Coordinates of C-alpha atoms in Angstrom, one line a residue:
X1 CA 109.9 117.9 134.5
X2 CA 107.0 120.3 134.1
X3 CA 103.7 119.1 135.2
X4 CA 105.1 116.2 137.3
X5 CA 104.1 116.1 140.9
X6 CA 105.4 113.3 143.2
X7 CA 104.2 114.3 146.6
X8 CA 101.4 116.4 148.0
X9 CA 103.8 117.9 150.5
X10 CA 105.6 119.7 147.6
X11 CA 102.4 121.1 146.0
X12 CA 101.8 124.8 145.7
X13 CA 98.3 126.2 146.1
X14 CA 98.3 126.7 142.3
X15 CA 99.1 123.0 141.7
X16 CA 96.6 121.4 144.0
X17 CA 93.1 120.7 142.6
X18 CA 90.5 122.2 144.9
X19 CA 87.1 120.3 144.7
X20 CA 85.1 123.2 145.8
X21 CA 86.3 125.0 142.7
X22 CA 86.2 122.2 140.2
X23 CA 83.9 119.4 141.3
X24 CA 80.1 120.2 141.0
X25 CA 79.2 117.8 143.8
X26 CA 81.7 119.5 146.2
X27 CA 80.7 123.0 145.0
X28 CA 77.0 122.2 145.9
X29 CA 78.0 120.5 149.2
X30 CA 80.1 123.5 150.3
X31 CA 77.1 125.8 150.2
X32 CA 76.1 124.7 153.7
X33 CA 79.6 125.3 155.0
X34 CA 80.0 128.8 153.7
X35 CA 80.7 128.2 150.0
X36 CA 83.7 127.3 148.0
X37 CA 87.2 128.0 149.3
X38 CA 88.2 131.7 149.0
X39 CA 90.7 132.7 146.4
X40 CA 93.1 134.1 149.0
X41 CA 92.8 131.2 151.5
X42 CA 96.0 129.6 152.8
X43 CA 96.0 126.1 151.2
X44 CA 97.8 123.2 152.7
X45 CA 99.0 125.0 155.8
X46 CA 96.7 123.6 158.5
X47 CA 98.8 121.9 161.2
X48 CA 96.5 118.9 161.5
X49 CA 93.6 118.7 159.0
X50 CA 95.3 117.5 155.8
X51 CA 93.3 115.8 153.0
X52 CA 94.7 112.4 154.1
X53 CA 93.6 112.9 157.7
X54 CA 90.1 114.1 156.7
X55 CA 89.8 111.1 154.4
X56 CA 90.9 108.7 157.2
X57 CA 88.3 110.3 159.5
X58 CA 85.6 109.8 157.0
X59 CA 86.7 106.2 156.5
X60 CA 86.6 105.5 160.2
X61 CA 82.9 106.7 160.2
X62 CA 82.1 104.7 157.1
X63 CA 83.8 101.6 158.6
X64 CA 81.9 102.0 161.9
X65 CA 78.7 102.1 159.9
X66 CA 79.8 99.0 158.1
X67 CA 80.6 97.2 161.4
X68 CA 77.2 98.1 162.9
X69 CA 75.5 96.9 159.7
X70 CA 77.1 93.4 160.3
X71 CA 76.9 93.4 164.1
X72 CA 73.3 92.2 164.0
X73 CA 74.6 88.9 162.7
X74 CA 77.2 88.6 165.5
X75 CA 74.6 88.9 168.3
X76 CA 74.2 86.0 170.8
X77 CA 71.4 84.7 173.0
X78 CA 71.0 82.3 175.9
X79 CA 69.4 79.1 174.7
X80 CA 67.4 77.8 177.6
X81 CA 67.2 74.3 176.2
X82 CA 70.9 73.9 175.8
X83 CA 71.6 76.3 178.7
X84 CA 74.4 78.1 176.8
X85 CA 75.1 81.1 174.7
X86 CA 74.5 80.6 170.9
X87 CA 74.8 82.8 167.8
X88 CA 71.4 84.4 167.1
X89 CA 70.7 83.4 163.6
X90 CA 67.1 82.6 164.3
X91 CA 64.3 83.5 161.9
X92 CA 66.7 84.0 159.0
X93 CA 68.4 86.9 160.7
X94 CA 71.3 87.2 158.3
X95 CA 68.9 87.9 155.4
X96 CA 66.1 89.6 157.2
X97 CA 68.5 92.0 158.9
X98 CA 70.6 92.1 155.7
X99 CA 73.7 91.7 157.9
X100 CA 75.2 88.5 156.4
X101 CA 79.0 88.3 156.5
X102 CA 81.1 85.3 155.3
X103 CA 83.5 85.8 158.2
X104 CA 81.0 84.5 160.7
X105 CA 80.0 81.1 159.2
X106 CA 83.6 80.5 158.0
X107 CA 84.8 80.3 161.6
X108 CA 83.2 76.9 161.9
X109 CA 82.8 76.0 158.2
X110 CA 86.6 76.1 157.7
X111 CA 87.2 74.3 161.1
X112 CA 89.0 77.3 162.5
X113 CA 87.1 76.8 165.8
X114 CA 88.8 73.4 166.2
X115 CA 92.4 74.8 166.2
X116 CA 93.7 72.9 163.2
X117 CA 96.1 74.4 160.7
X118 CA 94.5 75.3 157.4
X119 CA 95.4 73.4 154.3
X120 CA 96.4 70.5 156.6
X121 CA 93.1 70.0 158.3
X122 CA 90.4 68.2 156.2
X123 CA 86.9 67.2 156.8
X124 CA 84.0 65.5 154.9
X125 CA 81.0 67.5 153.8
X126 CA 77.7 65.6 153.3
X127 CA 79.0 62.6 155.2
X128 CA 76.9 59.5 154.6
X129 CA 75.3 60.9 151.5
X130 CA 76.1 60.2 147.8
X131 CA 77.5 63.8 147.6
X132 CA 80.1 63.2 150.4
X133 CA 83.4 64.8 149.5
X134 CA 86.6 65.8 151.3
X135 CA 87.2 69.5 151.9
X136 CA 90.1 71.8 152.9
X137 CA 90.5 75.5 153.4
X138 CA 89.2 77.1 150.1
X139 CA 90.9 80.4 150.2
X140 CA 94.3 81.6 148.9
X141 CA 97.2 81.0 151.2
X142 CA 97.5 84.5 152.7
X143 CA 93.8 84.8 153.3
X144 CA 93.7 81.3 154.9
X145 CA 96.6 82.1 157.2
X146 CA 94.9 85.5 158.1
X147 CA 91.9 83.6 159.3
X148 CA 94.0 81.1 161.2
X149 CA 96.0 83.8 163.0
X150 CA 92.7 85.5 163.9
X151 CA 91.4 82.2 165.3
X152 CA 94.5 81.9 167.4
X153 CA 94.1 85.5 168.6
X154 CA 90.5 84.6 169.5
X155 CA 91.8 81.7 171.7
X156 CA 94.2 84.1 173.4
X157 CA 91.5 86.6 174.0
X158 CA 89.2 84.0 175.6
X159 CA 92.1 82.8 177.8
X160 CA 92.6 86.3 179.1
X161 CA 88.9 86.9 179.4
X162 CA 88.5 83.9 181.6
X163 CA 90.9 85.5 184.0
X164 CA 88.6 88.5 184.1
X165 CA 90.9 91.0 182.2
X166 CA 88.8 91.3 179.0
X167 CA 85.1 91.1 178.1
X168 CA 84.0 87.7 176.9
X169 CA 81.5 86.3 174.4
X170 CA 81.1 83.6 171.9
X171 CA 84.3 82.7 170.1
X172 CA 82.8 83.4 166.7
X173 CA 81.8 86.9 167.8
X174 CA 85.3 87.6 169.0
X175 CA 86.7 86.2 165.8
X176 CA 84.5 88.5 163.7
X177 CA 85.5 91.6 165.7
X178 CA 89.3 90.8 165.5
X179 CA 89.0 90.1 161.8
X180 CA 87.0 93.3 161.3
X181 CA 89.7 95.3 163.1
X182 CA 92.5 94.2 160.7
X183 CA 90.3 94.5 157.7
X184 CA 89.5 98.1 158.7
X185 CA 93.2 98.9 159.0
X186 CA 93.7 97.4 155.5
X187 CA 91.1 99.8 154.1
X188 CA 92.7 102.7 155.8
X189 CA 96.0 101.6 154.3
X190 CA 94.2 101.6 150.9
X191 CA 93.1 105.2 151.4
X192 CA 96.6 106.2 152.5
X193 CA 98.1 104.7 149.4
X194 CA 95.6 106.3 147.0
X195 CA 95.9 109.7 148.7
X196 CA 99.7 109.6 148.3
X197 CA 99.4 108.4 144.7
X198 CA 96.8 111.0 143.7
X199 CA 99.3 113.8 144.0
X200 CA 97.6 117.1 143.2
X201 CA 94.2 115.5 143.6
X202 CA 94.4 114.3 147.3
X203 CA 90.7 115.0 148.0
X204 CA 89.6 112.3 145.5
X205 CA 90.4 109.8 148.3
X206 CA 87.4 111.1 150.1
X207 CA 85.3 109.1 147.6
X208 CA 87.0 105.9 148.8
X209 CA 86.6 106.8 152.4
X210 CA 82.9 107.6 152.2
X211 CA 82.0 105.0 149.6
X212 CA 78.6 103.3 150.1
X213 CA 80.4 100.1 149.0
X214 CA 82.7 100.1 152.0
X215 CA 79.7 100.7 154.3
X216 CA 78.1 97.5 153.0
X217 CA 81.1 95.2 152.1
X218 CA 84.2 96.1 154.1
X219 CA 83.4 93.2 156.4
X220 CA 81.5 90.9 154.0
X221 CA 84.7 89.0 153.3
X222 CA 88.5 89.5 153.4
X223 CA 89.0 91.6 150.2
X224 CA 90.4 94.8 151.8
X225 CA 93.7 92.9 152.3
X226 CA 94.1 92.7 148.6
X227 CA 92.9 96.3 147.9
X228 CA 95.6 97.6 150.3
X229 CA 98.3 95.6 148.5
X230 CA 97.1 96.7 145.1
X231 CA 96.9 100.3 146.0
X232 CA 100.3 100.3 147.7
X233 CA 101.7 98.6 144.6
X234 CA 100.4 101.4 142.4
X235 CA 101.9 103.9 144.8
X236 CA 105.3 102.2 144.7
X237 CA 105.2 102.1 140.9
X238 CA 104.3 105.8 140.8
X239 CA 107.5 106.5 143.0
X240 CA 109.6 104.5 140.5
X241 CA 110.0 101.5 142.7
X242 CA 109.1 98.6 140.3
X243 CA 110.7 95.9 142.5
X244 CA 108.7 97.0 145.6
X245 CA 105.6 97.3 143.4
X246 CA 106.1 93.7 142.3
X247 CA 106.5 92.5 145.9
X248 CA 103.2 94.2 146.9
X249 CA 101.4 92.7 143.9
X250 CA 102.7 89.2 144.8
X251 CA 101.6 89.6 148.4
X252 CA 98.2 90.9 147.3
X253 CA 97.8 88.0 144.9
X254 CA 98.5 85.6 147.7
X255 CA 95.4 87.0 149.4
X256 CA 93.2 87.4 146.2
X257 CA 94.4 86.8 142.7
X258 CA 93.2 90.1 141.2
X259 CA 96.4 92.2 142.0
X260 CA 98.1 90.0 139.3
X261 CA 95.8 91.7 136.8
X262 CA 97.9 94.9 137.2
X263 CA 100.8 93.2 135.4
X264 CA 98.8 93.2 132.1
X265 CA 98.3 97.0 131.9
X266 CA 101.9 97.5 132.9
X267 CA 103.0 95.1 130.1
X268 CA 101.4 97.0 127.3
X269 CA 102.2 100.5 128.7
X270 CA 105.9 99.5 129.2
X271 CA 105.9 98.0 125.7
X272 CA 104.6 101.2 124.2
X273 CA 107.1 103.3 126.2
X274 CA 110.0 101.0 125.7
X275 CA 110.4 100.4 129.4
X276 CA 110.3 96.6 129.5
X277 CA 113.2 96.4 131.9
X278 CA 111.0 97.9 134.7
X279 CA 108.1 95.6 133.8
X280 CA 110.4 92.5 134.0
X281 CA 111.6 93.6 137.4
X282 CA 108.0 94.1 138.6
X283 CA 106.8 90.8 137.2
X284 CA 109.7 88.7 138.5
X285 CA 109.3 90.3 142.0
X286 CA 105.5 89.6 141.9
X287 CA 105.9 86.0 140.8
X288 CA 108.8 85.4 143.2
X289 CA 106.9 86.9 146.2
X290 CA 103.8 84.9 145.4
X291 CA 105.9 81.8 145.1
X292 CA 107.7 82.4 148.4
X293 CA 104.3 82.8 150.2
X294 CA 102.7 79.7 148.5
X295 CA 105.6 77.3 148.2
X296 CA 105.8 76.2 151.8
X297 CA 102.1 75.3 151.9
X298 CA 102.3 73.7 148.4
X299 CA 105.2 71.5 149.5
X300 CA 103.8 70.6 152.9
X301 CA 100.1 70.2 152.0
X302 CA 99.7 70.0 148.2
X303 CA 96.1 68.8 148.3
X304 CA 95.0 71.5 150.7
X305 CA 96.9 74.2 148.7
X306 CA 95.1 73.1 145.5
X307 CA 91.6 73.4 147.1
X308 CA 91.2 77.0 146.2
X309 CA 91.7 76.3 142.5
X310 CA 89.7 73.1 142.6
X311 CA 86.7 74.7 144.2
X312 CA 86.7 77.6 141.8
X313 CA 86.8 75.3 138.8
X314 CA 83.7 73.5 140.2
X315 CA 81.6 76.6 140.7
X316 CA 78.7 77.3 138.4
X317 CA 77.3 80.7 137.3
X318 CA 77.1 82.9 140.4
X319 CA 73.7 84.6 141.1
X320 CA 75.5 88.0 140.4
X321 CA 76.9 86.9 137.1
X322 CA 75.6 87.9 133.6
X323 CA 75.4 84.2 132.7
X324 CA 72.9 83.6 135.5
X325 CA 70.9 86.7 134.5
X326 CA 70.6 85.4 130.9
X327 CA 69.7 81.9 132.2
X328 CA 67.0 83.2 134.5
X329 CA 65.4 85.7 132.1
X330 CA 65.4 83.4 129.1
X331 CA 65.1 79.9 130.6
X332 CA 68.3 78.9 128.9
X333 CA 70.0 75.8 130.6
X334 CA 73.5 77.3 130.3
X335 CA 76.5 76.2 128.4
X336 CA 76.8 72.9 130.2
X337 CA 73.2 72.1 131.2
X338 CA 72.9 70.2 134.4
X339 CA 76.4 69.5 135.6
X340 CA 76.8 66.2 137.6
X341 CA 78.0 66.7 141.2
X342 CA 81.8 67.0 141.5
X343 CA 82.4 67.9 137.8
X344 CA 83.4 71.3 136.5
X345 CA 81.2 73.3 134.0
X346 CA 83.7 72.9 131.2
X347 CA 82.1 75.2 128.6
X348 CA 81.3 77.9 131.2
X349 CA 84.9 77.9 132.4
X350 CA 86.1 78.1 128.8
X351 CA 83.8 80.8 127.7
X352 CA 84.3 83.0 130.7
X353 CA 88.1 82.7 130.4
X354 CA 87.9 83.3 126.6
X355 CA 85.8 86.4 127.0
X356 CA 88.1 87.8 129.6
X357 CA 91.1 87.2 127.4
X358 CA 89.3 88.8 124.4
X359 CA 88.5 91.8 126.5
X360 CA 92.2 92.0 127.6
X361 CA 93.2 91.9 123.9
X362 CA 90.8 94.7 123.2
X363 CA 92.2 96.8 126.0
X364 CA 95.8 96.1 124.8
X365 CA 94.8 97.3 121.4
X366 CA 93.3 100.5 122.9
X367 CA 96.5 101.0 124.9
X368 CA 98.7 100.7 121.8
X369 CA 96.3 102.5 119.3
X370 CA 95.2 105.5 121.3
X371 CA 96.8 108.8 120.2
X372 CA 98.1 109.4 123.7
X373 CA 99.4 106.6 125.9
X374 CA 96.7 105.8 128.5
X375 CA 97.3 106.1 132.2
X376 CA 98.0 103.1 134.3
X377 CA 94.9 103.5 136.5
X378 CA 92.7 103.7 133.4
X379 CA 93.9 100.4 132.0
X380 CA 93.9 98.8 135.5
X381 CA 90.3 99.8 136.0
X382 CA 89.3 98.4 132.5
X383 CA 91.0 95.1 133.1
X384 CA 89.5 94.5 136.5
X385 CA 86.1 95.6 135.3
X386 CA 86.4 93.2 132.3
X387 CA 87.2 90.3 134.7
X388 CA 84.2 91.0 136.9
X389 CA 81.8 91.4 133.9
X390 CA 83.0 88.2 132.2
X391 CA 83.7 86.0 135.2
X392 CA 81.2 83.3 136.2
X393 CA 81.5 84.7 139.8
X394 CA 80.9 88.2 141.0
X395 CA 80.7 88.0 144.7
X396 CA 79.3 91.3 146.0
X397 CA 82.5 92.3 147.9
X398 CA 84.5 92.0 144.7
X399 CA 83.2 95.5 143.8
X400 CA 85.6 96.9 146.4
X401 CA 88.4 96.0 143.9
X402 CA 87.2 98.7 141.5
X403 CA 86.9 101.5 144.0
X404 CA 90.5 102.7 144.3
X405 CA 91.1 102.1 140.6
X406 CA 88.0 104.0 139.6
X407 CA 88.9 107.0 141.7
X408 CA 92.4 107.2 140.1
X409 CA 91.1 106.5 136.6
X410 CA 88.0 108.7 136.3
X411 CA 87.7 111.0 139.3
X412 CA 84.3 112.4 138.5
X413 CA 82.6 112.5 141.9
X414 CA 78.9 112.4 140.9
X415 CA 79.4 109.6 138.4
X416 CA 81.4 107.5 140.8
X417 CA 79.1 108.1 143.7
X418 CA 76.1 107.1 141.5
X419 CA 77.8 103.9 140.5
X420 CA 78.9 103.0 144.0
X421 CA 75.4 103.7 145.3
X422 CA 73.8 101.4 142.7
X423 CA 76.4 98.7 143.3
X424 CA 75.9 98.9 147.1
X425 CA 72.1 98.8 146.7
X426 CA 72.4 95.4 145.0
X427 CA 73.0 93.9 148.4
X428 CA 69.5 94.6 149.6
X429 CA 67.5 92.7 146.9
X430 CA 70.2 90.0 147.1
X431 CA 69.4 89.5 150.8
X432 CA 65.7 89.6 150.1
X433 CA 66.2 87.1 147.3
X434 CA 68.0 84.7 149.6
X435 CA 65.3 85.2 152.2
X436 CA 62.8 83.6 149.8
X437 CA 59.3 84.6 148.7
X438 CA 57.8 82.2 151.3
X439 CA 59.5 84.4 154.0
X440 CA 58.3 87.7 152.4
X441 CA 61.4 88.1 150.4
X442 CA 61.7 89.4 146.8
X443 CA 61.4 87.3 143.6
X444 CA 64.6 86.7 141.8
X445 CA 63.6 89.1 139.0
X446 CA 64.0 92.1 141.3
X447 CA 67.5 91.0 142.3
X448 CA 68.5 90.3 138.8
X449 CA 67.3 93.7 137.6
X450 CA 69.6 95.4 140.1
X451 CA 72.4 93.2 138.9
X452 CA 71.8 94.4 135.3
X453 CA 71.7 98.0 136.5
X454 CA 75.0 97.5 138.4
X455 CA 76.6 95.9 135.3
X456 CA 75.4 98.7 133.0
X457 CA 76.8 101.3 135.4
X458 CA 80.2 99.6 135.3
X459 CA 80.0 99.3 131.5
X460 CA 79.2 103.1 131.3
X461 CA 82.3 103.9 133.4
X462 CA 84.4 101.7 131.1
X463 CA 83.0 103.5 128.1
X464 CA 83.9 106.9 129.7
X465 CA 87.4 105.7 130.5
X466 CA 87.9 104.6 126.9
X467 CA 86.5 107.9 125.6
X468 CA 88.9 109.9 127.8
X469 CA 91.8 107.7 126.6
X470 CA 91.0 108.7 123.0
X471 CA 90.2 112.3 124.1
X472 CA 92.9 113.1 126.7
X473 CA 91.8 116.8 126.9
X474 CA 88.7 115.5 128.7
X475 CA 90.7 113.6 131.3
X476 CA 90.6 115.5 134.6
X477 CA 93.9 114.0 135.8
X478 CA 95.7 115.2 132.6
X479 CA 94.4 118.8 132.8
X480 CA 97.2 121.4 133.1
X481 CA 99.6 119.5 130.9
X482 CA 100.2 116.4 132.9
X483 CA 100.9 113.0 131.4
X484 CA 100.4 110.2 134.0
X485 CA 101.2 111.3 137.6
X486 CA 100.7 107.7 138.7
X487 CA 102.8 106.2 135.9
X488 CA 106.3 106.3 137.5
X489 CA 108.8 105.7 134.7
X490 CA 106.0 105.9 132.2
X491 CA 105.2 109.6 133.1
X492 CA 106.4 111.7 130.2
X493 CA 108.2 108.8 128.4
X494 CA 108.3 108.8 124.7
X495 CA 106.4 106.2 122.7
X496 CA 108.3 103.3 121.1
X497 CA 105.6 100.9 119.9
X498 CA 102.2 101.9 118.7
X499 CA 99.5 100.6 116.5
X500 CA 98.1 102.8 113.8
X501 CA 99.2 106.3 112.7
X502 CA 98.7 108.9 115.4
X503 CA 97.6 112.4 114.9
X504 CA 100.4 114.8 114.5
X505 CA 100.8 117.3 117.3
X506 CA 98.7 115.3 119.8
X507 CA 99.6 116.3 123.3
X508 CA 98.8 114.5 126.6
X509 CA 96.4 116.3 128.8
X510 CA 96.1 119.3 126.5
X511 CA 92.8 121.1 127.1
X512 CA 90.9 123.5 124.8
X513 CA 92.4 126.9 125.4
X514 CA 95.2 125.5 127.6
X515 CA 98.5 127.0 126.3
X516 CA 100.8 125.1 128.7
X517 CA 103.2 122.7 127.0
X518 CA 102.7 119.0 127.5
X519 CA 105.3 117.1 129.5
X520 CA 108.5 116.2 127.6
X521 CA 107.9 113.1 125.5
X522 CA 104.2 112.8 126.3
X523 CA 102.1 112.3 123.2
X524 CA 105.1 112.5 120.9
X525 CA 105.5 109.9 118.2
X526 CA 109.2 110.4 118.1
X527 CA 111.0 107.1 118.0
X528 CA 107.7 105.1 117.9
X529 CA 107.3 102.0 115.8
X530 CA 104.1 102.1 113.7
X531 CA 102.9 98.5 113.5
X532 CA 100.1 99.5 111.1
X533 CA 102.2 100.9 108.3
X534 CA 104.9 99.8 106.0
X535 CA 107.1 102.9 106.6
X536 CA 110.6 102.2 107.5

């Protein structure tokens, strides 16, 4: 089919998008390297330096910067009073050095240092106080097992180190380094999947590789496990492997629930294209895989398995959430006021869930109403962004979820780099806020102002994505007569279900002055069901 590209290896020089010709940021950056690529240059023929390998190299550099940024919190010192090595978190080091990582305190907080199996092991927080309560591992199953395996690897490392074969250190430091190694591999896998998915735009993956967000948050928590699965699922879908895509979504959701959000965009797009069979295969594979991963833990340790959902229901408005911003700037007490210990904020949970569902309904309307069927990455970005904006919790590392989707949805380098920089910079006032004004930190107004800027940047990207959905000629991915290179069975499919009468003659990816025909079926209303008219 004309305009369809499935693999960068099959691209001709005319098909591949060259950033030094088309992207203003790359054009400006190439000036110090001799200028844009020559028109008679041999493209795609270098024996080693492919776009993927360049992106992976950039990622290794960015991940190294990220590791060094967290390494200050993994330092140890010899305590003369106890006469043993201890983790050096003196003088508020995690916040003063801005190196905080959840991985380090979780090693002891989740009792991984005691060798117990997560979800089976329990403990009492605030023992002896009125707020005493029983706790279990609070992460989804795959993330909890990931931590447990790394704790076992830490024990093995220390055993070998005692024999003099490996360098030694505090168990928590070794645990952090082992975890960081696997998380770095997961981010490299994310870049690999996006590069393979991007088709004729492989250089866009460089934005993921060199993202300021990965330098700050790759090792803040365990989220790169889910981004790798989600990106690989989109790759599998683009290669017309809905079952494999579903399996990867299920695995990713067992680490963090957000990969499940991809099923929503797939539902409305498959409904519009009349490809519900593929959506059912993907959804059943996703739910089945998630169930297979979770069922053994659920049956063996039901209370421990439920802890993740229980703890999330109890959480109030996170400092990074819009609800907290409104509360702090207005003095509003919140939807539930002061919630007693151990009770869930009922109205906050209800409102945040309701707003997200309302946003999803709006996105579904856009997907069915737009004159040209949106691309999968566009809707995926909108849904995940809507969740983060409306959710009561936006942990800073959650922004990593958006990076691969943003690069596939709206590959405008300057805009994406500006957003990622603003989002990454939120970390610094956040750490200064936690440091406290008494310790020369920043007042909360500074931190909250950066949160608002971050949210406005994400909203602006969402508005741009919606604009390009309704004006596909402005969509960089569609230029040249392409429909949805990432859409798999959706690419070039005819519409079956739409809302509203579509403009006659609308073509997917058609640019002003572009006389190439659109892909077969793209933008055609042939066979579509107009839900907004009474025509038979």
